[in-house]
């Protein structure tokens, strides 16, 4: 879950690499570092902390050299300290490497290499520069050394290497971790994510597994696994820089919450015939299993409800990290739907690979169009919410919900009707987001000192209660639990005492009366009730008034104030909601 960047060209590498690393910080932000080649030597600077902090202390952007690599880290092997930060180097400081992934056989490799090399960190990555060193000492070129090194690695990797023996060159490779290359007029780039290319990059290409890439002053070349050069198709790069900046908001999270009316409409840019075909696939499948993690799993739970309620198609949702324990029940007559914003979550990828091995058909619902998941699935739906930079998923969630509505209504030939309803909801959302901010901020200020929050709901909104609780935990570090309101009395009610906030999602629908009973039980124990509802009741201590919509669509309007509540509580607790501690946006470890 790290981000890597490389640049070779006419310009000074450091400022360009630094700019790209800033856009990759969503992948990891516990340490950062860069290495450049200047005057025949490797200059390497790295440290713990956010990229900006590392730069403030070490002046990363001032590093000289027109060839360089950079890294932002989310620690997996080895604690967060300066030595474990990337780049890692060989014994003679002639080779430097940045890596994203996990080298599974690193213990064996370290043990063997330690007999001849000096390894200084606790990381798995450090084996790579030493493997390259051994190869280059045999007289191999940097790219051949990289190729031979990859033949000894097990696990997942995307890495870039530079060497003083080849000062104007970067070589790299990938397996199960993302890496793309881009061509600009000033030089050649490699990065974990095409969002991180600077504006001058107009064309980019994917790197296939087993390939080695070489970036030099002449451009970018590709070698296959036998070392033979191969031609590659470059694609035009179409990313607006507005989509990846904060556009005047304090945080990406707030920007992305506010974008939802517009992004929801983008989720509707789909091909109706394709959805009809997918609806037939779902209806025909002997069994349908949806797999996802975190917020995407809560979207899947809403999807399960919709499939059952609208299209009378029962399906199950299995969290991806548990998927392989159910793999025995997956067969060629199973349709596995994988939901993932990033399309690179390791648990989801693993589940889909398992499903494919079992002969199942796979359909992925993704945001990142060029993601690994999209590329390995039989069929893909793009949710089209644009880059989501904040670690907390917001607009991707509502777009995932929209796609589930479209699928469910396609199964009953009401695709157009669903599109119209969703378009109406998007306008509703606009008024709600703009009307609520101030009130929710006040509620957050009042409740910011509370240690635990409970979120309750019934029916289709149960998943929204869970999502509200996850959002709060993630960005404010306040403990929260979401549950079906009817479950409260089966144990959790023991934790409700004076002053404990209970966020009750109780739209004016078939759940309202029973919700009020459950709310009364919590209130009787001293709970502070935050009612998220279109219908007032004096039992609420705070009423967040939502707009009335058709009852099946309530999740789209109830979730937004919960995102806002989490955001403002994080602010009150003085946490940066975009970069919660210990987390990263793309979870590429199992
Ligand atoms: O990219 P994915 O949708 O596969 O990510 C899954 C989870 O890691 C993600 O939803 C996570 O729970 C969010 N940070 C929650 O806001």
mmCIF file with all atom_site columns, N, CA, C and O and ligand atoms in Angstrom, residues 292-297 339-345 348 391-394 396 400 467 470-471 474 583-587, ligand 1:
data_model
loop_
_atom_site.group_PDB
_atom_site.id
_atom_site.type_symbol
_atom_site.label_atom_id
_atom_site.label_alt_id
_atom_site.label_comp_id
_atom_site.label_asym_id
_atom_site.label_entity_id
_atom_site.label_seq_id
_atom_site.pdbx_PDB_ins_code
_atom_site.Cartn_x
_atom_site.Cartn_y
_atom_site.Cartn_z
_atom_site.occupancy
_atom_site.B_iso_or_equiv
_atom_site.pdbx_formal_charge
_atom_site.auth_seq_id
_atom_site.auth_comp_id
_atom_site.auth_asym_id
_atom_site.auth_atom_id
_atom_site.pdbx_PDB_model_num
ATOM   1   N N  . UNK A 1 292 ? -16.792 -7.857  -1.108 1.00 0.00 ? 292 UNK A N  1
ATOM   2   C CA . UNK A 1 292 ? -16.241 -6.499  -1.005 1.00 0.00 ? 292 UNK A CA 1
ATOM   3   C C  . UNK A 1 292 ? -15.701 -6.320  0.416  1.00 0.00 ? 292 UNK A C  1
ATOM   4   O O  . UNK A 1 292 ? -15.896 -7.180  1.279  1.00 0.00 ? 292 UNK A O  1
ATOM   5   N N  . UNK A 1 293 ? -15.045 -5.198  0.637  1.00 0.00 ? 293 UNK A N  1
ATOM   6   C CA . UNK A 1 293 ? -14.515 -4.878  1.980  1.00 0.00 ? 293 UNK A CA 1
ATOM   7   C C  . UNK A 1 293 ? -14.981 -3.482  2.389  1.00 0.00 ? 293 UNK A C  1
ATOM   8   O O  . UNK A 1 293 ? -15.232 -2.631  1.528  1.00 0.00 ? 293 UNK A O  1
ATOM   9   N N  . UNK A 1 294 ? -14.988 -3.249  3.684  1.00 0.00 ? 294 UNK A N  1
ATOM   10  C CA . UNK A 1 294 ? -15.220 -1.906  4.232  1.00 0.00 ? 294 UNK A CA 1
ATOM   11  C C  . UNK A 1 294 ? -16.488 -1.268  3.695  1.00 0.00 ? 294 UNK A C  1
ATOM   12  O O  . UNK A 1 294 ? -17.556 -1.893  3.621  1.00 0.00 ? 294 UNK A O  1
ATOM   13  N N  . UNK A 1 295 ? -16.355 -0.022  3.292  1.00 0.00 ? 295 UNK A N  1
ATOM   14  C CA . UNK A 1 295 ? -17.506 0.732   2.790  1.00 0.00 ? 295 UNK A CA 1
ATOM   15  C C  . UNK A 1 295 ? -18.144 0.050   1.582  1.00 0.00 ? 295 UNK A C  1
ATOM   16  O O  . UNK A 1 295 ? -19.371 0.023   1.454  1.00 0.00 ? 295 UNK A O  1
ATOM   17  N N  . UNK A 1 296 ? -17.321 -0.503  0.719  1.00 0.00 ? 296 UNK A N  1
ATOM   18  C CA . UNK A 1 296 ? -17.881 -1.166  -0.471 1.00 0.00 ? 296 UNK A CA 1
ATOM   19  C C  . UNK A 1 296 ? -18.758 -2.344  -0.061 1.00 0.00 ? 296 UNK A C  1
ATOM   20  O O  . UNK A 1 296 ? -19.736 -2.673  -0.734 1.00 0.00 ? 296 UNK A O  1
ATOM   21  N N  . UNK A 1 297 ? -18.413 -2.973  1.054  1.00 0.00 ? 297 UNK A N  1
ATOM   22  C CA . UNK A 1 297 ? -19.245 -4.096  1.529  1.00 0.00 ? 297 UNK A CA 1
ATOM   23  C C  . UNK A 1 297 ? -20.601 -3.582  2.020  1.00 0.00 ? 297 UNK A C  1
ATOM   24  O O  . UNK A 1 297 ? -21.620 -4.236  1.843  1.00 0.00 ? 297 UNK A O  1
ATOM   25  N N  . UNK A 1 339 ? -17.100 -5.687  -5.524 1.00 0.00 ? 339 UNK A N  1
ATOM   26  C CA . UNK A 1 339 ? -17.301 -4.231  -5.471 1.00 0.00 ? 339 UNK A CA 1
ATOM   27  C C  . UNK A 1 339 ? -16.065 -3.601  -4.847 1.00 0.00 ? 339 UNK A C  1
ATOM   28  O O  . UNK A 1 339 ? -15.656 -3.980  -3.740 1.00 0.00 ? 339 UNK A O  1
ATOM   29  N N  . UNK A 1 340 ? -15.466 -2.664  -5.550 1.00 0.00 ? 340 UNK A N  1
ATOM   30  C CA . UNK A 1 340 ? -14.249 -2.041  -5.017 1.00 0.00 ? 340 UNK A CA 1
ATOM   31  C C  . UNK A 1 340 ? -14.032 -0.685  -5.674 1.00 0.00 ? 340 UNK A C  1
ATOM   32  O O  . UNK A 1 340 ? -14.036 -0.596  -6.908 1.00 0.00 ? 340 UNK A O  1
ATOM   33  N N  . UNK A 1 341 ? -13.875 0.330   -4.857 1.00 0.00 ? 341 UNK A N  1
ATOM   34  C CA . UNK A 1 341 ? -13.576 1.652   -5.414 1.00 0.00 ? 341 UNK A CA 1
ATOM   35  C C  . UNK A 1 341 ? -12.249 1.603   -6.163 1.00 0.00 ? 341 UNK A C  1
ATOM   36  O O  . UNK A 1 341 ? -12.155 1.967   -7.325 1.00 0.00 ? 341 UNK A O  1
ATOM   37  N N  . UNK A 1 342 ? -11.215 1.138   -5.458 1.00 0.00 ? 342 UNK A N  1
ATOM   38  C CA . UNK A 1 342 ? -9.863  1.187   -6.015 1.00 0.00 ? 342 UNK A CA 1
ATOM   39  C C  . UNK A 1 342 ? -9.643  0.132   -7.089 1.00 0.00 ? 342 UNK A C  1
ATOM   40  O O  . UNK A 1 342 ? -8.830  0.315   -7.992 1.00 0.00 ? 342 UNK A O  1
ATOM   41  N N  . UNK A 1 343 ? -10.347 -0.989  -6.942 1.00 0.00 ? 343 UNK A N  1
ATOM   42  C CA . UNK A 1 343 ? -10.101 -2.105  -7.853 1.00 0.00 ? 343 UNK A CA 1
ATOM   43  C C  . UNK A 1 343 ? -8.745  -2.732  -7.644 1.00 0.00 ? 343 UNK A C  1
ATOM   44  O O  . UNK A 1 343 ? -8.233  -3.442  -8.507 1.00 0.00 ? 343 UNK A O  1
ATOM   45  N N  . UNK A 1 344 ? -8.139  -2.480  -6.494 1.00 0.00 ? 344 UNK A N  1
ATOM   46  C CA . UNK A 1 344 ? -6.854  -3.155  -6.235 1.00 0.00 ? 344 UNK A CA 1
ATOM   47  C C  . UNK A 1 344 ? -6.764  -3.707  -4.817 1.00 0.00 ? 344 UNK A C  1
ATOM   48  O O  . UNK A 1 344 ? -5.696  -4.133  -4.386 1.00 0.00 ? 344 UNK A O  1
ATOM   49  N N  . UNK A 1 345 ? -7.870  -3.708  -4.070 1.00 0.00 ? 345 UNK A N  1
ATOM   50  C CA . UNK A 1 345 ? -7.863  -4.251  -2.715 1.00 0.00 ? 345 UNK A CA 1
ATOM   51  C C  . UNK A 1 345 ? -7.466  -5.731  -2.764 1.00 0.00 ? 345 UNK A C  1
ATOM   52  O O  . UNK A 1 345 ? -8.115  -6.529  -3.462 1.00 0.00 ? 345 UNK A O  1
ATOM   53  N N  . UNK A 1 348 ? -10.082 -8.451  -2.132 1.00 0.00 ? 348 UNK A N  1
ATOM   54  C CA . UNK A 1 348 ? -11.077 -8.572  -3.205 1.00 0.00 ? 348 UNK A CA 1
ATOM   55  C C  . UNK A 1 348 ? -10.455 -9.291  -4.409 1.00 0.00 ? 348 UNK A C  1
ATOM   56  O O  . UNK A 1 348 ? -11.047 -10.201 -4.994 1.00 0.00 ? 348 UNK A O  1
ATOM   57  N N  . UNK A 1 391 ? -9.029  9.135   2.168  1.00 0.00 ? 391 UNK A N  1
ATOM   58  C CA . UNK A 1 391 ? -9.048  7.709   2.535  1.00 0.00 ? 391 UNK A CA 1
ATOM   59  C C  . UNK A 1 391 ? -10.480 7.271   2.831  1.00 0.00 ? 391 UNK A C  1
ATOM   60  O O  . UNK A 1 391 ? -10.890 6.154   2.500  1.00 0.00 ? 391 UNK A O  1
ATOM   61  N N  . UNK A 1 392 ? -11.260 8.147   3.435  1.00 0.00 ? 392 UNK A N  1
ATOM   62  C CA . UNK A 1 392 ? -12.666 7.811   3.729  1.00 0.00 ? 392 UNK A CA 1
ATOM   63  C C  . UNK A 1 392 ? -13.471 7.812   2.435  1.00 0.00 ? 392 UNK A C  1
ATOM   64  O O  . UNK A 1 392 ? -13.516 8.804   1.723  1.00 0.00 ? 392 UNK A O  1
ATOM   65  N N  . UNK A 1 393 ? -14.099 6.690   2.165  1.00 0.00 ? 393 UNK A N  1
ATOM   66  C CA . UNK A 1 393 ? -14.910 6.587   0.942  1.00 0.00 ? 393 UNK A CA 1
ATOM   67  C C  . UNK A 1 393 ? -16.238 7.302   1.161  1.00 0.00 ? 393 UNK A C  1
ATOM   68  O O  . UNK A 1 393 ? -16.915 7.068   2.154  1.00 0.00 ? 393 UNK A O  1
ATOM   69  N N  . UNK A 1 394 ? -16.606 8.182   0.246  1.00 0.00 ? 394 UNK A N  1
ATOM   70  C CA . UNK A 1 394 ? -17.900 8.875   0.362  1.00 0.00 ? 394 UNK A CA 1
ATOM   71  C C  . UNK A 1 394 ? -18.635 8.812   -0.975 1.00 0.00 ? 394 UNK A C  1
ATOM   72  O O  . UNK A 1 394 ? -19.583 8.061   -1.125 1.00 0.00 ? 394 UNK A O  1
ATOM   73  N N  . UNK A 1 396 ? -17.771 7.453   -3.683 1.00 0.00 ? 396 UNK A N  1
ATOM   74  C CA . UNK A 1 396 ? -17.757 6.133   -4.336 1.00 0.00 ? 396 UNK A CA 1
ATOM   75  C C  . UNK A 1 396 ? -18.885 5.279   -3.774 1.00 0.00 ? 396 UNK A C  1
ATOM   76  O O  . UNK A 1 396 ? -19.494 4.473   -4.488 1.00 0.00 ? 396 UNK A O  1
ATOM   77  N N  . UNK A 1 400 ? -21.725 3.532   -5.892 1.00 0.00 ? 400 UNK A N  1
ATOM   78  C CA . UNK A 1 400 ? -21.907 2.071   -5.866 1.00 0.00 ? 400 UNK A CA 1
ATOM   79  C C  . UNK A 1 400 ? -23.385 1.751   -5.619 1.00 0.00 ? 400 UNK A C  1
ATOM   80  O O  . UNK A 1 400 ? -23.960 0.857   -6.258 1.00 0.00 ? 400 UNK A O  1
ATOM   81  N N  . UNK A 1 467 ? -22.260 1.872   7.926  1.00 0.00 ? 467 UNK A N  1
ATOM   82  C CA . UNK A 1 467 ? -21.368 2.758   7.180  1.00 0.00 ? 467 UNK A CA 1
ATOM   83  C C  . UNK A 1 467 ? -21.112 4.048   7.967  1.00 0.00 ? 467 UNK A C  1
ATOM   84  O O  . UNK A 1 467 ? -19.982 4.537   8.022  1.00 0.00 ? 467 UNK A O  1
ATOM   85  N N  . UNK A 1 470 ? -18.603 3.208   10.645 1.00 0.00 ? 470 UNK A N  1
ATOM   86  C CA . UNK A 1 470 ? -17.249 3.008   10.096 1.00 0.00 ? 470 UNK A CA 1
ATOM   87  C C  . UNK A 1 470 ? -16.599 4.352   9.775  1.00 0.00 ? 470 UNK A C  1
ATOM   88  O O  . UNK A 1 470 ? -15.431 4.596   10.103 1.00 0.00 ? 470 UNK A O  1
ATOM   89  N N  . UNK A 1 471 ? -17.402 5.235   9.154  1.00 0.00 ? 471 UNK A N  1
ATOM   90  C CA . UNK A 1 471 ? -16.858 6.547   8.783  1.00 0.00 ? 471 UNK A CA 1
ATOM   91  C C  . UNK A 1 471 ? -16.371 7.289   10.020 1.00 0.00 ? 471 UNK A C  1
ATOM   92  O O  . UNK A 1 471 ? -15.308 7.897   10.036 1.00 0.00 ? 471 UNK A O  1
ATOM   93  N N  . UNK A 1 474 ? -13.146 5.728   11.529 1.00 0.00 ? 474 UNK A N  1
ATOM   94  C CA . UNK A 1 474 ? -12.004 5.885   10.643 1.00 0.00 ? 474 UNK A CA 1
ATOM   95  C C  . UNK A 1 474 ? -11.386 7.280   10.721 1.00 0.00 ? 474 UNK A C  1
ATOM   96  O O  . UNK A 1 474 ? -10.176 7.420   10.770 1.00 0.00 ? 474 UNK A O  1
ATOM   97  N N  . UNK A 1 583 ? -4.068  3.957   8.354  1.00 0.00 ? 583 UNK A N  1
ATOM   98  C CA . UNK A 1 583 ? -4.850  3.511   7.195  1.00 0.00 ? 583 UNK A CA 1
ATOM   99  C C  . UNK A 1 583 ? -4.234  3.985   5.887  1.00 0.00 ? 583 UNK A C  1
ATOM   100 O O  . UNK A 1 583 ? -3.343  4.821   5.878  1.00 0.00 ? 583 UNK A O  1
ATOM   101 N N  . UNK A 1 584 ? -4.733  3.436   4.812  1.00 0.00 ? 584 UNK A N  1
ATOM   102 C CA . UNK A 1 584 ? -4.369  3.922   3.474  1.00 0.00 ? 584 UNK A CA 1
ATOM   103 C C  . UNK A 1 584 ? -5.566  3.686   2.574  1.00 0.00 ? 584 UNK A C  1
ATOM   104 O O  . UNK A 1 584 ? -6.443  2.878   2.906  1.00 0.00 ? 584 UNK A O  1
ATOM   105 N N  . UNK A 1 585 ? -5.605  4.385   1.478  1.00 0.00 ? 585 UNK A N  1
ATOM   106 C CA . UNK A 1 585 ? -6.777  4.294   0.600  1.00 0.00 ? 585 UNK A CA 1
ATOM   107 C C  . UNK A 1 585 ? -6.861  2.936   -0.096 1.00 0.00 ? 585 UNK A C  1
ATOM   108 O O  . UNK A 1 585 ? -7.919  2.338   -0.167 1.00 0.00 ? 585 UNK A O  1
ATOM   109 N N  . UNK A 1 586 ? -5.748  2.491   -0.642 1.00 0.00 ? 586 UNK A N  1
ATOM   110 C CA . UNK A 1 586 ? -5.760  1.204   -1.336 1.00 0.00 ? 586 UNK A CA 1
ATOM   111 C C  . UNK A 1 586 ? -5.125  0.172   -0.428 1.00 0.00 ? 586 UNK A C  1
ATOM   112 O O  . UNK A 1 586 ? -3.946  0.300   -0.092 1.00 0.00 ? 586 UNK A O  1
ATOM   113 N N  . UNK A 1 587 ? -5.889  -0.834  -0.065 1.00 0.00 ? 587 UNK A N  1
ATOM   114 C CA . UNK A 1 587 ? -5.374  -1.811  0.891  1.00 0.00 ? 587 UNK A CA 1
ATOM   115 C C  . UNK A 1 587 ? -4.886  -3.026  0.110  1.00 0.00 ? 587 UNK A C  1
ATOM   116 O O  . UNK A 1 587 ? -5.638  -3.958  -0.163 1.00 0.00 ? 587 UNK A O  1
HETATM 117 O O1 . LIG B 2 .   ? -11.092 0.259   -2.761 1.00 0.00 ? 1   LIG B O1 1
HETATM 118 P P1 . LIG B 2 .   ? -12.070 -0.593  -2.017 1.00 0.00 ? 1   LIG B P1 1
HETATM 119 O O2 . LIG B 2 .   ? -13.475 -0.152  -2.213 1.00 0.00 ? 1   LIG B O2 1
HETATM 120 O O3 . LIG B 2 .   ? -11.911 -2.054  -2.337 1.00 0.00 ? 1   LIG B O3 1
HETATM 121 O O4 . LIG B 2 .   ? -11.716 -0.401  -0.499 1.00 0.00 ? 1   LIG B O4 1
HETATM 122 C C1 . LIG B 2 .   ? -12.361 -1.154  0.489  1.00 0.00 ? 1   LIG B C1 1
HETATM 123 C C2 . LIG B 2 .   ? -12.115 -0.577  1.857  1.00 0.00 ? 1   LIG B C2 1
HETATM 124 O O5 . LIG B 2 .   ? -10.752 -0.605  2.167  1.00 0.00 ? 1   LIG B O5 1
HETATM 125 C C3 . LIG B 2 .   ? -12.618 0.857   1.949  1.00 0.00 ? 1   LIG B C3 1
HETATM 126 O O6 . LIG B 2 .   ? -13.959 0.957   1.607  1.00 0.00 ? 1   LIG B O6 1
HETATM 127 C C4 . LIG B 2 .   ? -12.429 1.399   3.377  1.00 0.00 ? 1   LIG B C4 1
HETATM 128 O O7 . LIG B 2 .   ? -13.256 0.728   4.253  1.00 0.00 ? 1   LIG B O7 1
HETATM 129 C C5 . LIG B 2 .   ? -12.704 2.899   3.363  1.00 0.00 ? 1   LIG B C5 1
HETATM 130 N N1 . LIG B 2 .   ? -11.510 3.602   3.706  1.00 0.00 ? 1   LIG B N1 1
HETATM 131 C C6 . LIG B 2 .   ? -13.779 3.319   4.283  1.00 0.00 ? 1   LIG B C6 1
HETATM 132 O O8 . LIG B 2 .   ? -14.003 4.681   4.196  1.00 0.00 ? 1   LIG B O8 1
#
